[in-house]
Amino acid sequence: MNIFKQELKMAYRSIFSWTLAMIGICWLFMTFFQSISADAELMNKVFSNFPKEFLNALGISDLDMSTIQGYYGLILNYVTLIGAIYAMKLGVGVLSEEVRCKTSDFLVVKPVERHTIVTAKLLTVLLLIVIQNVVYDLAAFGIANLYKKIEFETGLFFMINSTLLLVQLFFIGFGLLISVMIKKIKTVLPITMAVVFGFFVIQMLNETLDEKKLTYVTPFAYFDMSTIIKNQALDGTYVILDLVLIVLFVILTYIIYKRKDMPSV
Amino acid sequence: MNVIKRELRANLKSLIIWSLSMTFLVYVGMVKYSAFAAAGQSVNEIFEQLPPAMMKIFEIGGLDLTKISAFYALFYLYFNLLSGIHASMLGATIISKEERDKTADFLFVKPVERHKIITSKLIAALINVLVLNIVTCVASIYFISVYNTGDSITMEVLRSILALFFVQITFLSVGFASSALVQTTKKATGLSTLIILTTFMLSVGIDLNEDLDFLKYLTPFKYFNIAKVMNDATYPIVSLVLVFVIVILGLCVIYYKYPKKDLHV
């Protein structure tokens, strides 16, 4: 309980700035909606004549940009990128910072089981991400309402936003796993940027390549916006894959952390 | 000289991982070229019938879609992004890590002037960036030649790799400047991350909304239009001057600030 409270106290400033960044990007890109939707109706007519490979080649997704949920799907890609970096940063940082700040031998010799430490830190990180998602979802809902032209379905909107949470959870789990597998992580950001952007670039490549196998590799590709909007539902296979991976990562983290040698002062 | 050798050895593992990842990415990008080539011919025919206003929307306008250079140009953007991250993270950590690892009091009491140590580290960073650049170049030329069905485009690839190099050194200087301006590695990488994310989001925003085109000088990702670079070898003077100015500024900041800096040991 103490660990949980302490971690939360230390983290509240960073969550503020990152959440603000996500909302800011959403708002900035939303302001372009007016001009984009005007062109989009015209473009949709033109694109309906093109072969699919061509559209893939140019990375033009089959999202309908003239509707607000279509355009929002595009924006969410970039907001998810920022959210994923923050989630990964939390995941990688929360366990490794004890070693970095030389407090690990203090913490670990306390009469607290190691798995309790992991649980407390995991809960902190989960709570932070959930709060971030709630705040962002409300803000995005407000922004979307501000710029919409026709009514959009609220349920679908929040379902699209749930993909943000699912991707972030993936990166929390993955970050935790990386942090226990590497003996001592000296700086968090180089590895988080490299990993997150690596996954992001694979997804960007896949927009053109359209290769099914690659969609399993990168969490950004688990939730294709256009399919979600068309089917009004998340793709079950990918949701299960995501959740299974997250659970796997967390279990591995517990196991490895229990036996880990902490580099001490 | 010793410092250069030592730095190269210290960064070797990271450099190998980055090089392998870039090679893999180039491979993943090129391997699907045959599907694209099939679509390319019909695409050119459709394009000929489009009004010129429509052509502007496709930013790769000017690229012959039947040639593999068009395909490569699509992925070049992502190599750009990843190299930028590598360069700026490297720049941010290579000098500030002495203070982080508490080796600063060892290194800086040696009978070597501070600016010589800084120069050696800068050279080591530049070598790392060059190696990644050359690996990308070689991988690109190799995989293009394997999957190419048309004429060789080695010259075009070399031109784009040169543009890539300019972007890399820009971000490298940004990393150096970050490390000189703030005290800890954590803050330096944080500042570099902020700059990378801002410039990336800005480049995305400029793609979405042409009215923001005047902002393209704020983001190194937009300094070189890949189609023009590959086909006409157009390196805009303004962009080259900006790269030069940023690099010189970065060097000035670090050479001015670091010798006088109070080191936290």
XYZ file of C-alpha atoms in Angstrom:
530
model
C 0.000 0.000 0.000
C 2.823 2.362 0.877
C 4.679 1.543 -2.298
C 1.544 2.245 -4.272
C 1.002 5.620 -2.623
C 4.646 6.608 -3.014
C 4.720 5.718 -6.711
C 1.534 7.676 -7.389
C 2.914 10.715 -5.636
C 6.020 10.597 -7.797
C 4.176 10.172 -11.055
C 1.435 12.753 -11.071
C 3.405 15.517 -12.779
C 4.424 13.432 -15.778
C 0.903 12.150 -16.383
C -0.305 15.733 -16.524
C 2.058 16.816 -19.292
C 1.713 13.661 -21.406
C -2.090 13.653 -21.228
C -2.073 17.315 -22.174
C 0.140 16.495 -25.157
C -2.296 13.817 -26.333
C -5.284 16.127 -25.995
C -3.333 18.905 -27.705
C -2.515 16.787 -30.732
C -6.111 15.625 -30.957
C -7.333 19.213 -30.908
C -4.731 20.493 -33.359
C -5.500 17.828 -35.927
C -9.237 18.223 -35.366
C -9.018 21.843 -36.429
C -7.992 20.601 -39.861
C -11.192 18.601 -40.169
C -13.125 21.346 -41.891
C -10.777 21.599 -44.835
C -10.069 17.890 -44.999
C -13.683 16.809 -45.030
C -14.434 19.157 -47.904
C -11.703 17.589 -50.019
C -12.486 14.127 -48.748
C -15.917 13.843 -50.293
C -14.408 14.667 -53.647
C -11.511 12.282 -53.136
C -13.775 9.410 -52.107
C -15.450 9.612 -55.493
C -12.110 9.501 -57.274
C -10.702 6.716 -55.122
C -13.637 4.448 -55.701
C -12.237 3.917 -59.192
C -8.743 2.975 -58.132
C -7.430 -0.570 -57.657
C -6.914 -1.553 -54.065
C -3.160 -2.120 -54.432
C -2.738 1.431 -55.567
C -4.522 2.828 -52.561
C -2.443 0.613 -50.325
C 0.696 1.736 -52.091
C 0.009 5.348 -51.341
C -0.889 4.443 -47.789
C -4.356 5.829 -48.315
C -6.503 3.967 -45.885
C -10.100 3.111 -46.549
C -11.208 5.418 -43.791
C -13.906 7.809 -44.837
C -12.335 11.171 -44.114
C -15.492 13.105 -44.729
C -17.025 11.711 -41.549
C -15.738 12.694 -38.186
C -15.217 9.158 -36.930
C -13.208 8.300 -40.031
C -10.951 11.289 -39.589
C -10.748 10.681 -35.872
C -9.523 7.168 -36.606
C -6.583 8.710 -38.423
C -5.833 11.158 -35.621
C -6.061 8.397 -33.044
C -3.126 6.646 -34.696
C -0.893 9.522 -33.709
C -2.411 10.035 -30.293
C -1.867 6.326 -29.662
C 1.769 6.777 -30.611
C 2.233 9.376 -27.893
C 0.213 7.305 -25.432
C 2.262 4.240 -26.242
C 5.530 6.077 -25.605
C 4.211 7.206 -22.232
C 2.976 3.708 -21.358
C 6.267 2.122 -22.376
C 8.184 4.756 -20.437
C 6.131 3.905 -17.356
C 6.521 0.177 -17.902
C 10.261 0.265 -18.424
C 10.855 2.878 -15.764
C 8.801 1.750 -12.805
C 10.878 -1.283 -11.857
C 14.244 -0.234 -13.234
C 14.311 3.134 -11.499
C 14.966 1.444 -8.200
C 18.231 0.171 -9.606
C 18.929 3.488 -11.342
C 18.389 5.559 -8.215
C 20.261 3.062 -6.043
C 17.237 2.451 -3.844
C 16.794 -1.181 -4.837
C 18.784 -2.662 -1.996
C 16.754 -0.555 0.420
C 13.438 -1.631 -1.039
C 14.219 -5.274 -1.606
C 15.476 -5.986 1.914
C 12.247 -4.734 3.429
C 10.034 -7.518 4.807
C 7.873 -7.339 1.710
C 7.726 -10.101 -0.863
C 9.087 -9.178 -4.257
C 5.802 -9.994 -5.904
C 4.097 -7.461 -3.641
C 6.493 -4.812 -4.923
C 5.709 -5.714 -8.526
C 1.976 -5.741 -7.815
C 2.072 -2.323 -6.181
C 4.033 -0.811 -9.043
C 1.915 -2.526 -11.672
C -1.264 -1.207 -10.059
C 0.190 2.299 -9.983
C 0.994 2.173 -13.655
C -2.406 0.700 -14.530
C -4.213 3.351 -12.527
C -2.223 6.109 -14.225
C -3.046 4.782 -17.670
C -6.731 4.342 -16.836
C -6.933 7.904 -15.507
C -5.160 9.154 -18.620
C -7.608 7.301 -20.847
C -10.643 8.605 -18.974
C -9.433 12.194 -19.129
C -8.434 11.894 -22.757
C -11.697 10.201 -23.786
C -13.765 12.967 -22.232
C -11.632 15.675 -23.814
C -11.682 13.979 -27.208
C -15.454 13.584 -27.001
C -15.775 17.288 -26.355
C -13.427 18.148 -29.207
C -15.193 15.823 -31.626
C -18.520 17.369 -30.737
C -17.056 20.800 -31.291
C -15.927 20.052 -34.827
C -18.497 17.587 -36.060
C -20.719 18.213 -39.030
C -23.171 15.378 -38.601
C -24.012 13.389 -35.521
C -21.757 10.469 -34.729
C -22.473 7.467 -32.623
C -21.165 7.902 -29.083
C -20.802 4.193 -28.403
C -18.644 3.702 -31.465
C -16.525 6.678 -30.514
C -15.685 5.290 -27.115
C -15.082 1.874 -28.617
C -12.528 3.387 -30.969
C -10.910 5.078 -27.989
C -10.704 1.781 -26.123
C -8.076 0.723 -28.648
C -5.834 3.390 -27.127
C -6.131 1.684 -23.758
C -5.470 -1.754 -25.210
C -2.345 -0.636 -27.029
C -1.066 1.181 -23.948
C -1.603 -1.913 -21.803
C 0.464 -3.886 -24.273
C 3.334 -1.465 -23.926
C 3.116 -1.435 -20.148
C 3.460 -5.203 -20.115
C 6.195 -5.207 -22.708
C 8.047 -2.424 -20.920
C 7.896 -4.260 -17.604
C 9.230 -7.396 -19.221
C 12.116 -5.549 -20.868
C 12.968 -3.805 -17.616
C 13.402 -7.086 -15.754
C 15.232 -8.823 -18.560
C 17.926 -6.187 -18.913
C 20.275 -6.098 -15.980
C 20.549 -2.346 -15.574
C 18.750 0.215 -17.682
C 20.600 3.475 -17.411
C 18.264 5.696 -19.391
C 14.670 4.825 -20.116
C 13.911 7.024 -23.110
C 16.297 5.685 -25.786
C 14.970 2.177 -25.438
C 11.327 3.264 -25.233
C 11.577 5.527 -28.266
C 13.367 2.876 -30.281
C 10.901 0.093 -29.427
C 7.718 2.147 -29.773
C 8.773 3.846 -33.004
C 9.996 0.488 -34.296
C 6.515 -1.005 -33.826
C 4.956 2.161 -35.236
C 7.096 2.103 -38.376
C 6.262 -1.563 -38.969
C 2.588 -0.624 -38.853
C 3.160 2.297 -41.226
C 4.968 -0.019 -43.627
C 2.123 -2.452 -43.318
C -0.387 0.150 -44.471
C 1.314 -0.126 -47.819
C 2.362 -3.757 -47.716
C -0.935 -5.031 -46.345
C 0.632 -8.239 -45.088
C -1.490 -10.184 -42.622
C 1.491 -11.711 -40.826
C 2.888 -8.299 -39.983
C -0.328 -7.232 -38.313
C 0.315 -9.753 -35.566
C 3.756 -8.358 -34.910
C 2.886 -4.782 -34.088
C 0.239 -3.720 -31.536
C -0.527 -0.580 -33.516
C -1.929 -2.818 -36.248
C -4.165 -4.891 -33.971
C -7.036 -2.456 -34.268
C -7.685 -1.295 -37.786
C -9.891 1.768 -37.603
C -11.727 1.278 -40.847
C -12.728 -2.296 -40.016
C -13.883 -1.265 -36.565
C -16.026 1.509 -37.975
C -17.469 -0.774 -40.647
C -18.222 -3.655 -38.308
C -19.036 -1.482 -35.307
C -16.921 -3.887 -33.278
C -13.341 -4.664 -32.377
C -11.753 -7.639 -34.037
C -12.014 -10.394 -31.405
C -8.890 -12.272 -32.478
C -6.710 -9.263 -31.938
C -8.286 -8.288 -28.632
C -7.660 -11.790 -27.303
C -4.123 -11.776 -28.697
C -3.454 -8.425 -27.046
C -4.819 -9.499 -23.668
C -3.040 -12.845 -23.767
C 0.262 -11.146 -24.544
C -0.222 -8.614 -21.749
C -0.953 -11.356 -19.205
C 2.026 -13.347 -20.464
C 4.361 -10.365 -20.170
C 3.179 -9.598 -16.640
C 3.517 -13.206 -15.467
C 7.022 -13.399 -16.917
C 7.848 -10.135 -15.172
C 6.828 -11.564 -11.807
C 8.822 -14.736 -12.376
C 11.987 -13.024 -13.561
C 11.878 -10.254 -10.981
C 11.663 -12.795 -8.191
C 15.005 -14.279 -9.127
C 16.692 -11.167 -10.413
C 20.073 -10.062 -9.099
C 19.884 -6.377 -8.332
C 23.047 -4.447 -9.153
C 23.604 -2.568 -5.914
C 25.577 0.515 -4.983
C 42.037 8.667 -29.720
C 41.493 6.386 -26.756
C 38.226 8.105 -26.051
C 37.048 7.478 -29.603
C 37.947 3.792 -29.412
C 36.344 3.410 -26.031
C 33.137 5.124 -27.112
C 32.899 3.002 -30.240
C 33.288 -0.144 -28.197
C 30.692 1.013 -25.678
C 28.114 1.778 -28.360
C 28.881 -1.287 -30.472
C 26.061 -3.507 -29.180
C 23.447 -0.817 -29.656
C 24.781 0.018 -33.113
C 24.627 -3.632 -34.181
C 21.022 -3.954 -33.015
C 20.038 -0.762 -34.835
C 21.838 -1.834 -38.016
C 20.167 -5.236 -38.025
C 16.774 -3.639 -37.432
C 17.224 -1.193 -40.313
C 18.340 -3.993 -42.621
C 15.306 -6.012 -41.632
C 13.045 -3.053 -42.279
C 14.480 -2.478 -45.735
C 13.972 -6.157 -46.480
C 10.364 -6.131 -45.248
C 9.735 -3.062 -47.348
C 11.157 -4.347 -50.589
C 9.988 -7.941 -50.494
C 6.466 -7.048 -51.575
C 7.523 -5.032 -54.566
C 6.274 -7.496 -57.158
C 2.654 -7.057 -56.085
C 3.068 -3.324 -56.290
C 4.741 -3.471 -59.702
C 1.767 -5.299 -61.128
C -0.552 -2.552 -60.005
C 1.821 0.213 -61.056
C 1.145 0.072 -64.777
C -2.615 0.417 -64.455
C -2.034 3.169 -61.933
C -0.005 5.258 -64.352
C -2.792 5.020 -66.888
C -5.331 6.251 -64.358
C -3.006 9.033 -63.322
C -2.731 10.329 -66.857
C -6.458 10.941 -66.848
C -6.506 12.867 -63.582
C -6.657 16.667 -63.544
C -3.448 18.329 -62.283
C -5.165 19.566 -59.145
C -5.606 15.978 -58.020
C -1.945 15.252 -58.630
C -0.964 17.767 -55.974
C -2.739 15.732 -53.343
C -0.486 12.801 -53.988
C 2.706 14.121 -52.481
C 4.734 11.606 -54.389
C 3.634 13.331 -57.576
C 6.565 13.287 -59.949
C 7.497 9.752 -59.129
C 7.109 7.169 -61.850
C 5.004 4.583 -60.122
C 6.186 1.705 -62.249
C 9.731 2.103 -61.011
C 10.881 0.664 -57.736
C 12.111 4.128 -56.755
C 8.531 5.181 -56.032
C 8.113 2.216 -53.742
C 11.374 2.912 -51.986
C 10.446 6.568 -51.565
C 7.396 5.587 -49.529
C 9.537 3.755 -47.021
C 12.302 6.262 -47.003
C 10.181 8.438 -44.718
C 10.289 5.801 -42.044
C 14.030 5.188 -42.336
C 14.295 8.937 -41.899
C 12.256 8.832 -38.726
C 14.153 5.950 -37.158
C 17.576 7.349 -38.032
C 16.531 10.645 -36.515
C 15.635 8.930 -33.257
C 18.906 7.006 -33.211
C 20.914 10.155 -33.869
C 19.209 12.358 -31.314
C 19.257 9.741 -28.547
C 22.924 9.133 -29.259
C 23.693 12.840 -29.199
C 21.793 13.353 -25.972
C 23.498 10.532 -24.089
C 27.058 10.331 -25.353
C 28.419 13.189 -23.281
C 25.922 13.369 -20.437
C 26.373 9.697 -19.653
C 29.687 10.421 -17.997
C 27.859 12.249 -15.259
C 25.134 9.623 -15.137
C 27.589 6.758 -14.745
C 29.700 8.710 -12.285
C 32.782 8.373 -14.469
C 32.994 12.122 -14.999
C 35.427 12.734 -12.144
C 37.681 10.018 -13.548
C 37.582 11.221 -17.124
C 37.823 14.939 -16.653
C 40.787 14.896 -14.272
C 42.882 13.217 -16.918
C 45.519 15.542 -18.475
C 43.372 16.051 -21.548
C 41.598 19.310 -22.205
C 37.824 19.110 -21.960
C 37.227 20.289 -25.474
C 39.449 17.494 -26.806
C 37.392 14.927 -24.940
C 34.218 16.453 -26.331
C 35.667 16.400 -29.849
C 36.541 12.730 -29.527
C 33.046 11.894 -28.350
C 31.515 13.909 -31.168
C 33.653 12.051 -33.677
C 32.618 8.700 -32.188
C 28.944 9.735 -32.411
C 29.413 10.828 -36.008
C 31.015 7.482 -36.847
C 28.042 5.654 -35.319
C 25.625 7.746 -37.365
C 27.674 7.160 -40.520
C 27.724 3.403 -39.930
C 23.938 3.311 -39.620
C 23.699 5.449 -42.748
C 26.007 3.150 -44.728
C 24.208 0.027 -43.495
C 20.884 1.509 -44.635
C 22.476 2.434 -47.956
C 23.964 -0.986 -48.595
C 20.821 -2.817 -47.473
C 18.665 -0.588 -49.678
C 20.820 -1.083 -52.758
C 21.063 -4.818 -52.151
C 17.384 -5.524 -51.557
C 16.330 -3.210 -54.368
C 18.570 -5.046 -56.787
C 17.201 -8.399 -55.599
C 13.570 -7.418 -56.076
C 13.897 -4.912 -58.891
C 12.345 -5.732 -62.213
C 13.322 -2.556 -64.039
C 16.386 -0.376 -64.397
C 18.903 0.087 -61.646
C 18.157 3.051 -59.385
C 21.383 3.074 -57.418
C 21.995 6.756 -58.148
C 18.577 7.712 -56.824
C 19.085 5.661 -53.692
C 22.457 7.293 -53.080
C 20.867 10.707 -53.403
C 18.211 9.838 -50.845
C 20.826 8.414 -48.481
C 22.666 11.726 -48.638
C 19.460 13.517 -47.649
C 19.096 10.963 -44.844
C 22.572 11.869 -43.653
C 21.664 15.548 -43.459
C 18.633 14.756 -41.329
C 20.741 12.514 -39.100
C 23.359 15.154 -38.368
C 20.624 17.693 -37.703
C 19.142 15.479 -35.023
C 22.577 14.578 -33.707
C 23.298 18.267 -33.097
C 19.908 18.695 -31.484
C 20.850 15.843 -29.135
C 24.219 17.432 -28.332
C 22.627 20.790 -27.643
C 20.056 19.153 -25.351
C 22.754 17.460 -23.341
C 24.681 20.700 -22.949
C 21.680 22.759 -21.902
C 20.286 20.545 -19.170
C 22.006 18.806 -16.313
C 21.038 15.175 -16.373
C 20.832 12.479 -19.021
C 17.200 11.969 -18.146
C 16.364 15.576 -18.941
C 18.544 15.585 -22.063
C 16.795 12.561 -23.542
C 13.488 14.060 -22.424
C 14.196 17.261 -24.301
C 15.346 15.350 -27.388
C 12.214 13.206 -27.241
C 10.080 16.318 -27.033
C 11.791 17.803 -30.075
C 11.490 14.604 -32.093
C 7.815 14.148 -31.263
C 7.016 17.789 -31.979
C 8.819 17.783 -35.323
C 7.205 14.481 -36.285
C 3.690 15.636 -35.378
C 4.380 18.871 -37.221
C 5.369 16.964 -40.347
C 2.175 14.911 -40.083
C 0.169 18.094 -39.600
C 1.771 19.670 -42.654
C 0.837 16.573 -44.660
C -2.748 16.896 -43.495
C -3.121 20.610 -44.038
C -1.224 22.340 -46.838
C -1.826 25.768 -45.327
C 0.804 24.931 -42.771
C 3.388 24.482 -45.489
C 5.311 27.531 -44.312
C 6.070 25.662 -41.090
C 8.050 23.024 -42.916
C 11.299 24.751 -42.031
C 10.646 23.935 -38.398
C 10.780 20.204 -38.941
C 13.808 18.379 -40.358
C 11.541 15.622 -41.644
C 10.246 18.030 -44.268
C 13.536 19.530 -45.355
C 13.972 17.205 -48.319
C 11.151 16.206 -50.626
C 12.095 12.651 -51.429
C 10.662 12.627 -54.940
C 12.593 15.721 -55.946
C 15.768 14.470 -54.280
C 15.678 11.125 -56.023
C 14.718 12.312 -59.481
C 16.271 15.734 -59.861
C 18.890 15.700 -57.102
C 17.223 18.806 -55.697
C 18.585 19.625 -52.294
C 16.890 22.943 -51.485
C 19.437 25.581 -50.538
C 17.280 26.731 -47.641
C 17.234 23.227 -46.187
C 20.982 22.799 -46.560
C 21.580 26.155 -44.918
C 19.234 25.218 -42.074
C 21.034 21.916 -41.536
C 24.356 23.765 -41.533
C 23.101 26.389 -39.101
C 21.627 23.838 -36.711
C 24.794 21.763 -36.724
C 27.004 24.803 -36.116
C 24.679 26.050 -33.377
C 24.677 22.669 -31.680
C 28.450 22.520 -31.772
C 28.746 26.068 -30.464
C 26.403 25.360 -27.589
C 28.277 22.301 -26.547
C 31.766 23.720 -26.931
C 30.780 26.873 -25.096
C 28.840 25.343 -22.252
C 30.603 22.131 -21.512
C 34.138 23.312 -20.660
C 32.685 25.689 -18.089
C 30.124 23.326 -16.691
C 30.066 22.325 -13.049
C 29.960 18.589 -13.116
C 27.750 16.820 -10.632
C 29.852 14.006 -9.292
